[in-house]
Structures are given as structure tokens and as C-alpha cells.
PDB file of C-alpha atoms in Angstrom:
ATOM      1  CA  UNK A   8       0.000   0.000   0.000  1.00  0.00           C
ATOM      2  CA  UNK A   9       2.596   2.538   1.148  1.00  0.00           C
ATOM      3  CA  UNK A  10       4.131   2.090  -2.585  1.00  0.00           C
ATOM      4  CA  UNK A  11       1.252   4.676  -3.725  1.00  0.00           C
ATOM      5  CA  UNK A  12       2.132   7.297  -1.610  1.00  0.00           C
ATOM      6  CA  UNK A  13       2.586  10.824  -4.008  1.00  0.00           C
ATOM      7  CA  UNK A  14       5.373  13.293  -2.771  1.00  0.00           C
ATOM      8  CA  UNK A  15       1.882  15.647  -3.332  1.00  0.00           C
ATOM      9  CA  UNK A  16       0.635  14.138  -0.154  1.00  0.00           C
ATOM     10  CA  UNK A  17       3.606  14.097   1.593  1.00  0.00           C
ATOM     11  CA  UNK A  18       3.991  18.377   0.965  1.00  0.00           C
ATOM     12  CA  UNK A  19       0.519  19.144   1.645  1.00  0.00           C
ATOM     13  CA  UNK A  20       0.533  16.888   4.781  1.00  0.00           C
ATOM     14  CA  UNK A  21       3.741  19.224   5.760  1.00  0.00           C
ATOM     15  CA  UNK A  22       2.482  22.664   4.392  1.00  0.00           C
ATOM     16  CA  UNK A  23      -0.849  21.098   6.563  1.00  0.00           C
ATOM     17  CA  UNK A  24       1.069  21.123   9.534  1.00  0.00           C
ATOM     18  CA  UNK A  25       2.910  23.903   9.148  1.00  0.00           C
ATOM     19  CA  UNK A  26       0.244  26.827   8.217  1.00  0.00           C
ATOM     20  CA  UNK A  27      -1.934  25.307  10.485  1.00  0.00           C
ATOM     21  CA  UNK A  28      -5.588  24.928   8.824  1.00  0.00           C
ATOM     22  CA  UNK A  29      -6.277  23.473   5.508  1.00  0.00           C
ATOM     23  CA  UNK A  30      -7.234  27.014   4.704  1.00  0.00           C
ATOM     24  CA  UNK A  31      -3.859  28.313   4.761  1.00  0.00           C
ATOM     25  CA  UNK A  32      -2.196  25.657   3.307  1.00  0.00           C
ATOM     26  CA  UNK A  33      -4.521  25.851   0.172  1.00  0.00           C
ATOM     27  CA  UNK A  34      -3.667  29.692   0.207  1.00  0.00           C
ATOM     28  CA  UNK A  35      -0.226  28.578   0.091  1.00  0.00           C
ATOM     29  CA  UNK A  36       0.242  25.648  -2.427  1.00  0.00           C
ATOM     30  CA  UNK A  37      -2.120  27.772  -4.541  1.00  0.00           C
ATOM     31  CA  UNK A  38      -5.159  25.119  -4.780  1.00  0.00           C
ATOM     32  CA  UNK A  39      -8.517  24.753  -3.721  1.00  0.00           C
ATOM     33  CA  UNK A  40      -9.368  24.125   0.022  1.00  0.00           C
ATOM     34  CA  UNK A  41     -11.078  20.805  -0.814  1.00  0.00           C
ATOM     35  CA  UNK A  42      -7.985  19.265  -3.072  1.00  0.00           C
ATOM     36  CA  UNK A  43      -6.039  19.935   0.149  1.00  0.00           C
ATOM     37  CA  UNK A  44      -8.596  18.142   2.020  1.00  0.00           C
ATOM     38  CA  UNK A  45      -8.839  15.043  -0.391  1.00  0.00           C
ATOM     39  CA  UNK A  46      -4.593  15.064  -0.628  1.00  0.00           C
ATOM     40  CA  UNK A  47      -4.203  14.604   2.968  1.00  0.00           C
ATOM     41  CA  UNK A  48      -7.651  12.205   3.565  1.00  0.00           C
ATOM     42  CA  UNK A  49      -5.661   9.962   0.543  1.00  0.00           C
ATOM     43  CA  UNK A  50      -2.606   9.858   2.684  1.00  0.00           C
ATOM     44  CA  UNK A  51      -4.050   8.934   5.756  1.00  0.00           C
ATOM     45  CA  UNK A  52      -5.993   5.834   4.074  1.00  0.00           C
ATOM     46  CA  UNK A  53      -2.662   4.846   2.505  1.00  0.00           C
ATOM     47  CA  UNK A  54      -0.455   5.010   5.690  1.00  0.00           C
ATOM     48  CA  UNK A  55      -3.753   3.749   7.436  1.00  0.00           C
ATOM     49  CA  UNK A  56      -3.916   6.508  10.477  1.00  0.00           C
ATOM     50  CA  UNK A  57      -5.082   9.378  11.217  1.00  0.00           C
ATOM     51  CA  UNK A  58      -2.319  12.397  10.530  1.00  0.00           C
ATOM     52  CA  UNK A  59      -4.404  15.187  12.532  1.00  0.00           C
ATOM     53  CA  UNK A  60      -7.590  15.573  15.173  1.00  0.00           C
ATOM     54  CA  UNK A  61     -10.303  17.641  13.065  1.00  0.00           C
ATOM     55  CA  UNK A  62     -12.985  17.895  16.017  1.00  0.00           C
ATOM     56  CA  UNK A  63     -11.851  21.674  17.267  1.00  0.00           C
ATOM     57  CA  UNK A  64     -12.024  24.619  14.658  1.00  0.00           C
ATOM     58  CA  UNK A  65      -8.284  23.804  13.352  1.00  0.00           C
ATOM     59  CA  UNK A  66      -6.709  20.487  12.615  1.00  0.00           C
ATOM     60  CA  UNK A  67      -4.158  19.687  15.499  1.00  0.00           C
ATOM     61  CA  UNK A  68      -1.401  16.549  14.586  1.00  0.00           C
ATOM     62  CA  UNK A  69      -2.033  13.582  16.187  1.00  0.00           C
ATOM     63  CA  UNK A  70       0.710  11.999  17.806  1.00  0.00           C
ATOM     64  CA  UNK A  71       1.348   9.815  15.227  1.00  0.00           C
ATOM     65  CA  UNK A  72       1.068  12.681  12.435  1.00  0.00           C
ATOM     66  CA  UNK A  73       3.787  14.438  14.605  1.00  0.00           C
ATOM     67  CA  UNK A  74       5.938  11.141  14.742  1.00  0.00           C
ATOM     68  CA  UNK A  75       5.585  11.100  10.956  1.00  0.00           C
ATOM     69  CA  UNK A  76       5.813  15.085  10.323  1.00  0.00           C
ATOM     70  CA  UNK A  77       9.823  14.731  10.363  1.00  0.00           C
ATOM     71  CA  UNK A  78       9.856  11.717   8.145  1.00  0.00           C
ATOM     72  CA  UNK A  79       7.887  13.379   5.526  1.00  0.00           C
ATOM     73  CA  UNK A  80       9.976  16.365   5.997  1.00  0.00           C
ATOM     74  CA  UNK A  81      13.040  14.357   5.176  1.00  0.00           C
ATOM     75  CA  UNK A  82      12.018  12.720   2.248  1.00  0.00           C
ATOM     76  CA  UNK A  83      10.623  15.977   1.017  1.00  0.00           C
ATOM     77  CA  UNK A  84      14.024  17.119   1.773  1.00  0.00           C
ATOM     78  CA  UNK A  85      16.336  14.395   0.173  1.00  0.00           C
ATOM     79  CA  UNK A  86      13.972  14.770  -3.231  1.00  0.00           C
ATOM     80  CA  UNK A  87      14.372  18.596  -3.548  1.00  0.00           C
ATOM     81  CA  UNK A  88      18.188  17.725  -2.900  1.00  0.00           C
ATOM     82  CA  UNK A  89      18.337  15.356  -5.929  1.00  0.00           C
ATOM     83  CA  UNK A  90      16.178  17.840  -8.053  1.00  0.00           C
ATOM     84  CA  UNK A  91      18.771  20.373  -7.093  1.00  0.00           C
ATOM     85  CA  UNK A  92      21.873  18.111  -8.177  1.00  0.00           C
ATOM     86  CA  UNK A  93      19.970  16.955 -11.207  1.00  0.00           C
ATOM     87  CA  UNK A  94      19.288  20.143 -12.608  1.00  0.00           C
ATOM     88  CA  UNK A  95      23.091  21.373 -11.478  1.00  0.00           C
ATOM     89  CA  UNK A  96      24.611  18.623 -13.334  1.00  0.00           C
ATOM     90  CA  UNK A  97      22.270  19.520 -16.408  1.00  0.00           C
ATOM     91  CA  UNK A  98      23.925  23.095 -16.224  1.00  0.00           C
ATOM     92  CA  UNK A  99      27.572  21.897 -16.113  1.00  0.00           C
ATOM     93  CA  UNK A 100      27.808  22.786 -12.338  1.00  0.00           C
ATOM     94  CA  UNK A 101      30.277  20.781 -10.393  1.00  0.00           C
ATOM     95  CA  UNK A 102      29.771  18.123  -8.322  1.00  0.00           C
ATOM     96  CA  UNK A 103      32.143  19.144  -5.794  1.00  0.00           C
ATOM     97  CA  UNK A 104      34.378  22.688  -5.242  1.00  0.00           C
ATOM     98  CA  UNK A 105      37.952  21.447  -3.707  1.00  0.00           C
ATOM     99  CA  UNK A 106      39.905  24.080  -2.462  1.00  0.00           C
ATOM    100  CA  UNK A 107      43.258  24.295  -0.866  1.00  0.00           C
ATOM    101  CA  UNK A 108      43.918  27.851   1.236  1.00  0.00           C
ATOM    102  CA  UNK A 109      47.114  29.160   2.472  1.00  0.00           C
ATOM    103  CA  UNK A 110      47.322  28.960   6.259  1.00  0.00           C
ATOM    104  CA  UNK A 111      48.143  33.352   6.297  1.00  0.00           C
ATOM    105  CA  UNK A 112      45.074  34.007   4.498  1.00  0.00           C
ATOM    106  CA  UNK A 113      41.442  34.303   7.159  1.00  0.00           C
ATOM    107  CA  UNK A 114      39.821  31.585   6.902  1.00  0.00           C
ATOM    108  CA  UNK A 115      36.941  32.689   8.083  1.00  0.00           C
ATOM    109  CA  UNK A 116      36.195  34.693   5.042  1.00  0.00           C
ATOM    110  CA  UNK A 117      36.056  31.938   2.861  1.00  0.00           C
ATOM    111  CA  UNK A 118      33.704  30.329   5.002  1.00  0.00           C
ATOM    112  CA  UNK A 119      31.621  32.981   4.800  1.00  0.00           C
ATOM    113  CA  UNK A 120      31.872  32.843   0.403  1.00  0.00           C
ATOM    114  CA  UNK A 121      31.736  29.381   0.826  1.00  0.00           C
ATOM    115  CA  UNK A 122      28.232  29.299   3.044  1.00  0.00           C
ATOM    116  CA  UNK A 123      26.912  32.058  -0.029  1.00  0.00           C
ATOM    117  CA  UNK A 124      28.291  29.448  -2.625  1.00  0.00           C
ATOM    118  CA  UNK A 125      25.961  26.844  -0.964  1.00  0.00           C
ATOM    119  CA  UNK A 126      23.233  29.471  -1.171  1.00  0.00           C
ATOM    120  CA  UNK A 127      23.362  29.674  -5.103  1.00  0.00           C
ATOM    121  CA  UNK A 128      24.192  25.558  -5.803  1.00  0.00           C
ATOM    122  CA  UNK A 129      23.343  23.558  -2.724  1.00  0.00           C
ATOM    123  CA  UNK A 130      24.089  19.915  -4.450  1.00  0.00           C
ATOM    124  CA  UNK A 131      27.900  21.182  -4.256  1.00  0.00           C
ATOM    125  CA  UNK A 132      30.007  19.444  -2.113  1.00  0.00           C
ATOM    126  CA  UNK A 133      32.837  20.686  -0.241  1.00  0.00           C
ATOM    127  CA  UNK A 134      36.434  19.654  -0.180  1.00  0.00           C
ATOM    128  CA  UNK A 135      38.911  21.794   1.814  1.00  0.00           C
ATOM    129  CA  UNK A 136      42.603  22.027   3.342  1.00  0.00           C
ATOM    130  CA  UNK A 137      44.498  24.887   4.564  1.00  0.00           C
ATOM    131  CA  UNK A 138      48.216  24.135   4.207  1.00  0.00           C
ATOM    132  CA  UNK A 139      51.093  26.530   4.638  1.00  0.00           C
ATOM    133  CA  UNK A 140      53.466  27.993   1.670  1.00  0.00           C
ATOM    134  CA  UNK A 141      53.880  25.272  -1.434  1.00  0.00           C
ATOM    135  CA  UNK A 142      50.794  23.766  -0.139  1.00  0.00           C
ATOM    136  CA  UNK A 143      48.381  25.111  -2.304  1.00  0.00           C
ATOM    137  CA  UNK A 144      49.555  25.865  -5.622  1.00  0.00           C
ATOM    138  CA  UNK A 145      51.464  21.617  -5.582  1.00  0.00           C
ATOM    139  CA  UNK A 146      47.191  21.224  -4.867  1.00  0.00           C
ATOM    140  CA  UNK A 147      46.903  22.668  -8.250  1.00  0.00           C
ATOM    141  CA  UNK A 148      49.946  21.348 -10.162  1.00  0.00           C
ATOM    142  CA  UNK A 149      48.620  17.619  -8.260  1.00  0.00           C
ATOM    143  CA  UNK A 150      45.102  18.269  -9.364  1.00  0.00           C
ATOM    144  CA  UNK A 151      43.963  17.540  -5.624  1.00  0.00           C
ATOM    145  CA  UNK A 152      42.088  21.105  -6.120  1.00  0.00           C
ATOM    146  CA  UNK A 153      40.214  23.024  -8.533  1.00  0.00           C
ATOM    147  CA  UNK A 154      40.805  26.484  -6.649  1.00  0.00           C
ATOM    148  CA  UNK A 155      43.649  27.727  -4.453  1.00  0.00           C
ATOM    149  CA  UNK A 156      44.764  30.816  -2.362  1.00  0.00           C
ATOM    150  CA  UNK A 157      48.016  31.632  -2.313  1.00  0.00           C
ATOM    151  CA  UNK A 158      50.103  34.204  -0.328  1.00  0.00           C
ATOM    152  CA  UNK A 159      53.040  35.719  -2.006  1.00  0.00           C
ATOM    153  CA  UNK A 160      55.347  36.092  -4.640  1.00  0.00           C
ATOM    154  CA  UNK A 161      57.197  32.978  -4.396  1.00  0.00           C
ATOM    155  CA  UNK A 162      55.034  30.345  -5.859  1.00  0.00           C
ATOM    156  CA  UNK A 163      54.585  30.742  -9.487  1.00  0.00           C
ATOM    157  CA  UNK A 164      53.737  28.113 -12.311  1.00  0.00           C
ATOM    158  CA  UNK A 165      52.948  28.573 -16.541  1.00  0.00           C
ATOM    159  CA  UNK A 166      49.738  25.588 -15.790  1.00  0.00           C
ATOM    160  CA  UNK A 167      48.799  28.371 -12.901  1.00  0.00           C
ATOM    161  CA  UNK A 168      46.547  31.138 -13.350  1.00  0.00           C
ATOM    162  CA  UNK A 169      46.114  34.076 -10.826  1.00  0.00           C
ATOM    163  CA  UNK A 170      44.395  36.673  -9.415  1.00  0.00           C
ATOM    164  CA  UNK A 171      45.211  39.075  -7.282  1.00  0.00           C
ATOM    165  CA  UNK A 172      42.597  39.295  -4.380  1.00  0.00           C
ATOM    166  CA  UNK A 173      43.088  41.537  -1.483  1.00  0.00           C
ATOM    167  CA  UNK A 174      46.470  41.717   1.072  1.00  0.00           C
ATOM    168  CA  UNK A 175      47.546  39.892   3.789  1.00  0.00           C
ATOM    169  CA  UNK A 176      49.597  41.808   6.732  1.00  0.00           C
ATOM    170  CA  UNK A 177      52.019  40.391   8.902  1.00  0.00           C
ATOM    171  CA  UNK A 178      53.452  41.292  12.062  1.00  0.00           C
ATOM    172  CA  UNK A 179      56.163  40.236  13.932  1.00  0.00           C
ATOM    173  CA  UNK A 180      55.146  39.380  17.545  1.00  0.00           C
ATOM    174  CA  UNK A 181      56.602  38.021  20.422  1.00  0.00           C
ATOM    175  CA  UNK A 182      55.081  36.713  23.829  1.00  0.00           C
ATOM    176  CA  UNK A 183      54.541  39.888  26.005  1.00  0.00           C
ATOM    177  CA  UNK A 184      56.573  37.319  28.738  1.00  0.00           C
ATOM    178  CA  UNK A 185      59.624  37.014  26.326  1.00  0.00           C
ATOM    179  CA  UNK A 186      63.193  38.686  26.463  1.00  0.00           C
ATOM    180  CA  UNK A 187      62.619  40.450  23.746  1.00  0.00           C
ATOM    181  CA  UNK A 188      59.416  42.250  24.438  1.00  0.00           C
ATOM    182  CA  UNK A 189      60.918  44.453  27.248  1.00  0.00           C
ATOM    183  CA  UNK A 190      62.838  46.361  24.470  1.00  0.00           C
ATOM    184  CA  UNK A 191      60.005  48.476  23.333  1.00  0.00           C
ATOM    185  CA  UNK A 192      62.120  51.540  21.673  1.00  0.00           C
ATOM    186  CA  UNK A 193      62.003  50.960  17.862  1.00  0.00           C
ATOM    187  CA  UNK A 194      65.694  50.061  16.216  1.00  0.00           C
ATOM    188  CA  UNK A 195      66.667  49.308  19.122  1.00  0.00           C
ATOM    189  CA  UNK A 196      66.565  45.037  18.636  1.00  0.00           C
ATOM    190  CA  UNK A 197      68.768  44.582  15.141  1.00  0.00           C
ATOM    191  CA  UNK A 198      69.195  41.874  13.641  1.00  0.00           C
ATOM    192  CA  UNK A 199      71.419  40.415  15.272  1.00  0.00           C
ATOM    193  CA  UNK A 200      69.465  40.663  18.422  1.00  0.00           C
ATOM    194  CA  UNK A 201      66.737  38.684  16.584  1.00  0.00           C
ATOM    195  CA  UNK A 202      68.928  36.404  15.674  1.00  0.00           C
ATOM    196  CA  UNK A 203      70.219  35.422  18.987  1.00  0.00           C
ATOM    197  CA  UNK A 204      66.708  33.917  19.850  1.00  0.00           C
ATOM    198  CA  UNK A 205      64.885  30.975  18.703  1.00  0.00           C
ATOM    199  CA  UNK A 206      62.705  31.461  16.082  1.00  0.00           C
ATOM    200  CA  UNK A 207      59.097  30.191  15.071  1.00  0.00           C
ATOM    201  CA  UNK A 208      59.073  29.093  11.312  1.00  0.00           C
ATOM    202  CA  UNK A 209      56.620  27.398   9.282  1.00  0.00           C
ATOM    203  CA  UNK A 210      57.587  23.952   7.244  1.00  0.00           C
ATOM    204  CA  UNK A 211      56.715  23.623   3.826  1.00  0.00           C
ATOM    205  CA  UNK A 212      54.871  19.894   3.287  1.00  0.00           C
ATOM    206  CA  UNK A 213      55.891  19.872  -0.245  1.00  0.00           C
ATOM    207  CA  UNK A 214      58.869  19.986  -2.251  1.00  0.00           C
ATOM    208  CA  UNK A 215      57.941  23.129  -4.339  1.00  0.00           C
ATOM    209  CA  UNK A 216      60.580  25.309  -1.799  1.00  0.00           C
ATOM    210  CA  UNK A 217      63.163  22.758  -1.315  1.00  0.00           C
ATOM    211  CA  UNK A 218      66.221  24.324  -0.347  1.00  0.00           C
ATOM    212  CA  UNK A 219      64.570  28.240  -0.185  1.00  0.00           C
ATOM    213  CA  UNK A 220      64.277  29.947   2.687  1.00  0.00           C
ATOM    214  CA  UNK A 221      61.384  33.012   3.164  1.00  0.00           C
ATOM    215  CA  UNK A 222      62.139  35.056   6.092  1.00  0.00           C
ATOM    216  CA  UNK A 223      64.144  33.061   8.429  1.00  0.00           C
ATOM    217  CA  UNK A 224      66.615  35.429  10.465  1.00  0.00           C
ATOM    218  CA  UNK A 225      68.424  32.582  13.127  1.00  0.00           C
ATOM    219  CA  UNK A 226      70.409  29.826  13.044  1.00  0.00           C
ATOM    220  CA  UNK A 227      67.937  28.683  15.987  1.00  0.00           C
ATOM    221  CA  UNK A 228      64.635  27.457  14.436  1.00  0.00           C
ATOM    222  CA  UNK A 229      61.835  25.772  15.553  1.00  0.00           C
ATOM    223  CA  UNK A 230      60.103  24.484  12.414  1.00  0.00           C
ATOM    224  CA  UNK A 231      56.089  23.725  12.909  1.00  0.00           C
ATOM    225  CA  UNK A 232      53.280  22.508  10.451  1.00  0.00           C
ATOM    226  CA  UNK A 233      50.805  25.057  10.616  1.00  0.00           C
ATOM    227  CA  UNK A 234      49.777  28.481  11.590  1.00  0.00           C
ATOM    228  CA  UNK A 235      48.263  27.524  14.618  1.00  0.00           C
ATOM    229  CA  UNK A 236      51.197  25.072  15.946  1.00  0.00           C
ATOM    230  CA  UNK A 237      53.253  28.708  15.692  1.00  0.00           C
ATOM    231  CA  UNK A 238      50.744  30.658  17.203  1.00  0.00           C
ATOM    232  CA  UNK A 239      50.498  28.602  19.725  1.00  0.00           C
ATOM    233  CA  UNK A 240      54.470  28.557  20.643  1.00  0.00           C
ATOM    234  CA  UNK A 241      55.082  32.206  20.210  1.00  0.00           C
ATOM    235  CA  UNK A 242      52.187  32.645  22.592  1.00  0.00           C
ATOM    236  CA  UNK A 243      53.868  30.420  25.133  1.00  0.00           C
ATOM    237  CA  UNK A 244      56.874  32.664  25.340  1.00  0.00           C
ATOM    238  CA  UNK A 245      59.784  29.870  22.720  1.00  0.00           C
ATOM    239  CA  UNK A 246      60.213  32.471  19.965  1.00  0.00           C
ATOM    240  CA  UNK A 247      59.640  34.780  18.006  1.00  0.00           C
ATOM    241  CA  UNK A 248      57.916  35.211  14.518  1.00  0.00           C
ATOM    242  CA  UNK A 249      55.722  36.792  11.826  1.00  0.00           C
ATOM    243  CA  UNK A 250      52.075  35.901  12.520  1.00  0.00           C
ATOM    244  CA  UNK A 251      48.833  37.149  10.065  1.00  0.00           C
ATOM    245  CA  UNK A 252      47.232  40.467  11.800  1.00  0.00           C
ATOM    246  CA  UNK A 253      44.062  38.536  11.616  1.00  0.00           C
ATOM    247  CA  UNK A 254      45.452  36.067  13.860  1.00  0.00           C
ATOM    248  CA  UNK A 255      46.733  38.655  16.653  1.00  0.00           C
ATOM    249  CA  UNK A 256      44.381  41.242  16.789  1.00  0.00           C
ATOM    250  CA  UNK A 257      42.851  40.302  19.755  1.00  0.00           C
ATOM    251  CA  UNK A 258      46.755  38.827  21.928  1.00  0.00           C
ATOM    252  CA  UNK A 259      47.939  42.344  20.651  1.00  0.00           C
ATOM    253  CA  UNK A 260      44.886  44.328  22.027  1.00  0.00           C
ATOM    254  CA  UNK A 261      44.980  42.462  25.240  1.00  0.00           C
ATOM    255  CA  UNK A 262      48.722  42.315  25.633  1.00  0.00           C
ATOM    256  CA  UNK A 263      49.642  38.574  25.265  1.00  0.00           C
ATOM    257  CA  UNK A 264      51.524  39.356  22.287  1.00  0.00           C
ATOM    258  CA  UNK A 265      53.567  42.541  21.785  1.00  0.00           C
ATOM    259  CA  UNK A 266      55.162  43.560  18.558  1.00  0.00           C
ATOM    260  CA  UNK A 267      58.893  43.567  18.318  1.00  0.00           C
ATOM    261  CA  UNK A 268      60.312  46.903  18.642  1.00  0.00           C
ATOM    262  CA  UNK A 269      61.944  46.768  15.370  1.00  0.00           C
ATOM    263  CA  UNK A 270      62.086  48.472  11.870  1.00  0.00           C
ATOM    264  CA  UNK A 271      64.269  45.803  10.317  1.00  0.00           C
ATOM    265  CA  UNK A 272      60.866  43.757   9.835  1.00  0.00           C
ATOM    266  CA  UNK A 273      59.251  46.274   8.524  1.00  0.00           C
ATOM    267  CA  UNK A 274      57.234  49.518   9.206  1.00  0.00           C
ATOM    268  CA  UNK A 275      56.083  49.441  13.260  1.00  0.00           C
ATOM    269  CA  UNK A 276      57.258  45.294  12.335  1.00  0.00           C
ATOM    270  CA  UNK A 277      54.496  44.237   9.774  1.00  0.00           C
ATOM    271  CA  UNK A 278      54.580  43.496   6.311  1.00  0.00           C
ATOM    272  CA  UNK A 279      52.072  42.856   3.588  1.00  0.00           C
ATOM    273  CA  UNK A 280      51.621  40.148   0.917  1.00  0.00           C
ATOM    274  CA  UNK A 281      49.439  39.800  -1.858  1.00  0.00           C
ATOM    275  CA  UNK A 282      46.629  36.964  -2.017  1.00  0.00           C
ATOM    276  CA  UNK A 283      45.912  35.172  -5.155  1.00  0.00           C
ATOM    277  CA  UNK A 284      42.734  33.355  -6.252  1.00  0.00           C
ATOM    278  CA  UNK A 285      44.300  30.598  -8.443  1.00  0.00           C
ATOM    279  CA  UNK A 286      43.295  27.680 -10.916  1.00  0.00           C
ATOM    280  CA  UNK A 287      44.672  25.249 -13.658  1.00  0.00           C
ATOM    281  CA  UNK A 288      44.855  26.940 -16.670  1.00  0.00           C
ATOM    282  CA  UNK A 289      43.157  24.069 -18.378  1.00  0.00           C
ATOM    283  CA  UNK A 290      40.617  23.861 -15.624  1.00  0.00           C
ATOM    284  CA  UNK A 291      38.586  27.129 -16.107  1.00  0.00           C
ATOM    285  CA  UNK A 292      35.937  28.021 -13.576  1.00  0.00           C
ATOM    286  CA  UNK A 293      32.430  26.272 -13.327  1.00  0.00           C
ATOM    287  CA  UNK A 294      29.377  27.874 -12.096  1.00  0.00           C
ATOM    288  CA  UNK A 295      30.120  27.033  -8.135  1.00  0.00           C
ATOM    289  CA  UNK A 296      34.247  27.992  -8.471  1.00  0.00           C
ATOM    290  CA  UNK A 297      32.541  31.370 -10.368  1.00  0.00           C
ATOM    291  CA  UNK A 298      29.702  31.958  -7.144  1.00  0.00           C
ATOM    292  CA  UNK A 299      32.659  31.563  -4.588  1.00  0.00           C
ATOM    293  CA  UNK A 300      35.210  33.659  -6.891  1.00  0.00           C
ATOM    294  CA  UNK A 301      32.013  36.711  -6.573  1.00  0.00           C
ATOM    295  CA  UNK A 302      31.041  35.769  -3.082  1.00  0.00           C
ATOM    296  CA  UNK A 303      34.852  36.046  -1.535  1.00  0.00           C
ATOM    297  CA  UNK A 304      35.213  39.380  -3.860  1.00  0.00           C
ATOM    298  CA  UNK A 305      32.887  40.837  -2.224  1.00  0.00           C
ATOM    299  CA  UNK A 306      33.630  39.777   1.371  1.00  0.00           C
ATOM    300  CA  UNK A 307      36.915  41.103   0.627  1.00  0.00           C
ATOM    301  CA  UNK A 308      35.323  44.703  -0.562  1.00  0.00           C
ATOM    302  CA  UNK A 309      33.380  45.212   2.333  1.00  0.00           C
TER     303      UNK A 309
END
């Protein structure tokens, strides 16, 4: 019996249930009270129960129509989901948007175009890694990612194209509890002073900078895998390093963190970089990569 059951039942029982009268729901599925009526009377002789009480001037759910209220809901769901994907596919949209983000650039911004990417083409799956200097443009070379951002001048391909995005600053912090951070006149630390404390580099997981080094002042290093590893042990007072002003906003405001007196990294210690949206040449973007591309854009212009 329960083979006959119409996806029209199923959304008026729902619509039903959630306008409240059969009055409303007719109002808003655009059809005649009494087809709502008959739609609903249908499903309740197929599932063989009654859905909703009719004896008081608006239909309330019975408990069983409110035990099956979230099981029509989810089939209504799943369907609209497939309709979604179906018609995607029909338009060339992707089935998935992999993207690989360098660790300096906020990461919560391209959640943010990501969420208004969903928005626009909801069947799109998500695939996404935030690795640290090589990292994403050996994503692209690999073909592990369709998009990538990258941070910097240093990694450039011919298969690679880019676009320049917005700007990343860096500043070079130390722990407010560190030697360093009790000489607060600028020039005063050189570089040699720098260099006679440990400091707090990223590692590159790929090969793409073998044997370069970007930045790296001492002879005493402590090499970590990602931004938040060297967050983490500048904040506990090992080193020193260059950390994204995104990052230490909030350990600079409330003195955890303390810029290093300085000019030899920079004006008042910070630096910027350039971020790139980036692709495979032979990969141009789909409809999702092009939503994301306008979505971030715009984050960025705000």
C-alpha cells in the first residue's frame, strides 16, 4: 500500500502542519481548500492513520502525524536535494568545489563565500585544506584542487593562473613574557638581536621550496606545520615570529603578544603580501568555483 504514496501528499501533509488549517495551506500551495482536504484524507488511508484531530475549529497533529511530520519532511528534503543536483549537473555545475587555502590568508572569510556558494548551488560538495606555503599551488599542479589561495610572490607556475585578491599583513610578535618584548624603543633590537633567539618558522609539506628559505633570520629554528602550531608557541613565550594580523588582533589588544620593537621587519614590524585566487589553466571556472570567486570578492570589498 505505502508504494502509492505521491510526494503531493507528503507536501501538503507538511504545508498542513505547518500553516496550520487546511485554509492556509490551500492559500499557500495555490489550490482549492477541498484538493487539500482530499490530498491529505488519501494519505491517511494509505499510511492507514489518522495524521491530525479535526474535532476543534483547526486540525491539530495527532501523535502519530507528529511522529511522521519529520519523516515526511526528510524525504521531502532528500527529493528537492536530488532535483537540485539533477538540474546542477544539467547546467555543467560541479559536483564538488575542492579548495586548498594558504594557512596566512582568514579563513573565516572563505567560510563565509563558501556558506553564499551553498546558497546559489546547494548539491555542491565541499572539499577543503588549509596548508602553509607550497601547499596550495602543488594542490593545483597535483590536481587535488580546482581552486587555491596563495600568499606571495614565491610560488609561481605557466599551468597556474592568478588573481590578485586583497592583502595579507604580517606582524612580527613576540610573547609579552619574552626577552625580547621588554625592548620596546624601535631600532633598538637589530638583527642580530633577533637572531640570537629561537625562532618560530613554518615547514613547507611539499617539495615546491626545497632548499629556499622566506624570512628566516636565526640559526635557531623551531620548524612547525601550521599556523596555529606557531601561534600557539610564540604565545607560550619559545620564539619569536611573523604571525597574520588577523590572527593577533585580539593577543595584541589584550597584551599577550607585543610587537617587536623593530624596523628591520618592517614599518612598526608588519609586512604585507598579496593573495591570489588561483586555478589550472586548463581547468577554467564552473558555475560554483565562479559563485565563490564573486562571493569572496565581495567579502573582501566590504
Amino acid at each position: 500500500m505505502l508504494d502509492v504514496l505521491t510526494l503531493d501528499q507528503l507536501r501538503t501533509f507538511v504545508v498542513v502542519a505547518e500553516s496550520g488549517s487546511f485554509r492556509s495551506a490551500a492559500g499557500r500551495l495555490s489550490r482549492v481548500q477541498s484538493a487539500i482536504s482530499h490530498a491529505v484524507a488519501n494519505l491517511e488511508a494509505e499510511l492507514g492513520l489518522a495524521l491530525f484531530d479535526r474535532t476543534g475549529h483547526r486540525p491539530v497533529l495527532t501523535p502519530e502525524g507528529q511522529s511522521l511530520l519529520e519523516n515526511a519532511r526528510d524525504i521531502l528534503l532528500r527529493v528537492d536535494a536530488m532535483r537540485a543536483r539533477a538540474r546542477g549537473l544539467g547546467e555543467g555545475v560541479e559536483l564538488e568545489l575542492s579548495l586548498t587555502v594558504d594557512t596566512l590568508f582568514p579563513i573565516s572569510m572563505v567560510g563565509a563565500a563558501l556558506r553564499k556558494m551553498r546558497a546559489a548551488y546547494p548539491s555542491v560538495s565541499i572539499r577543503l585544506a588549509v596548508e602553509p606555503l607550497g601547499g596550495p599551488i602543488t594542490s593545483l599542479i597535483e590536481k587535488r584542487s580546482s581552486l587555491a589561495i596563495l600568499v606571495g610572490e614565491d610560488f609561481r607556475d605557466p599551468r597556474i593562473a592568478l588573481e590578485a585578491i586583497s592583502s595579507v599583513e604580517q606582524v612580527a610578535v613576540v610573547s609579552a613574557e619574552h626577552p625580547l618584548a621588554g625592548q620596546q624603543s624601535y631600532k633598538k633590537i637589530s638583527l642580530q638581536d633577533l637572531a640570537d633567539h629561537l625562532q618560530i618558522v613554518l615547514s613547507d609539506p611539499t617539495p615546491f621550496t626545497e632548499g629556499r628559505m622566506f624570512g628566516v633570520l636565526s640559526p635557531q629554528t623551531c620548524r612547525v606545520s601550521n599556523q596555529d602550531a606557531k601561534h600557539a608557541m610564540i604565545l607560550a613565550g619559545l620564539g619569536w615570529g611573523r604571525l597574520p594580523s588577523w590572527q593577533v588582533e585580539r593577543d595584541l589588544t589584550e597584551g599577550r603578544l607585543v610587537r617587536l620593537a623593530t624596523s628591520a621587519l618592517g614599518r612598526n614590524s608588519q609586512v604585507a603580501a598579496e593573495a591570489y585566487l588561483a586555478h589550472r589553466l586548463d581547468e577554467p571556472f564552473g558555475p560554483a568555483a565562479l559563485a565563490f570567486r564573486q562571493a569572496l570578492t565581495r567579502l573582501i570589498a566590504t
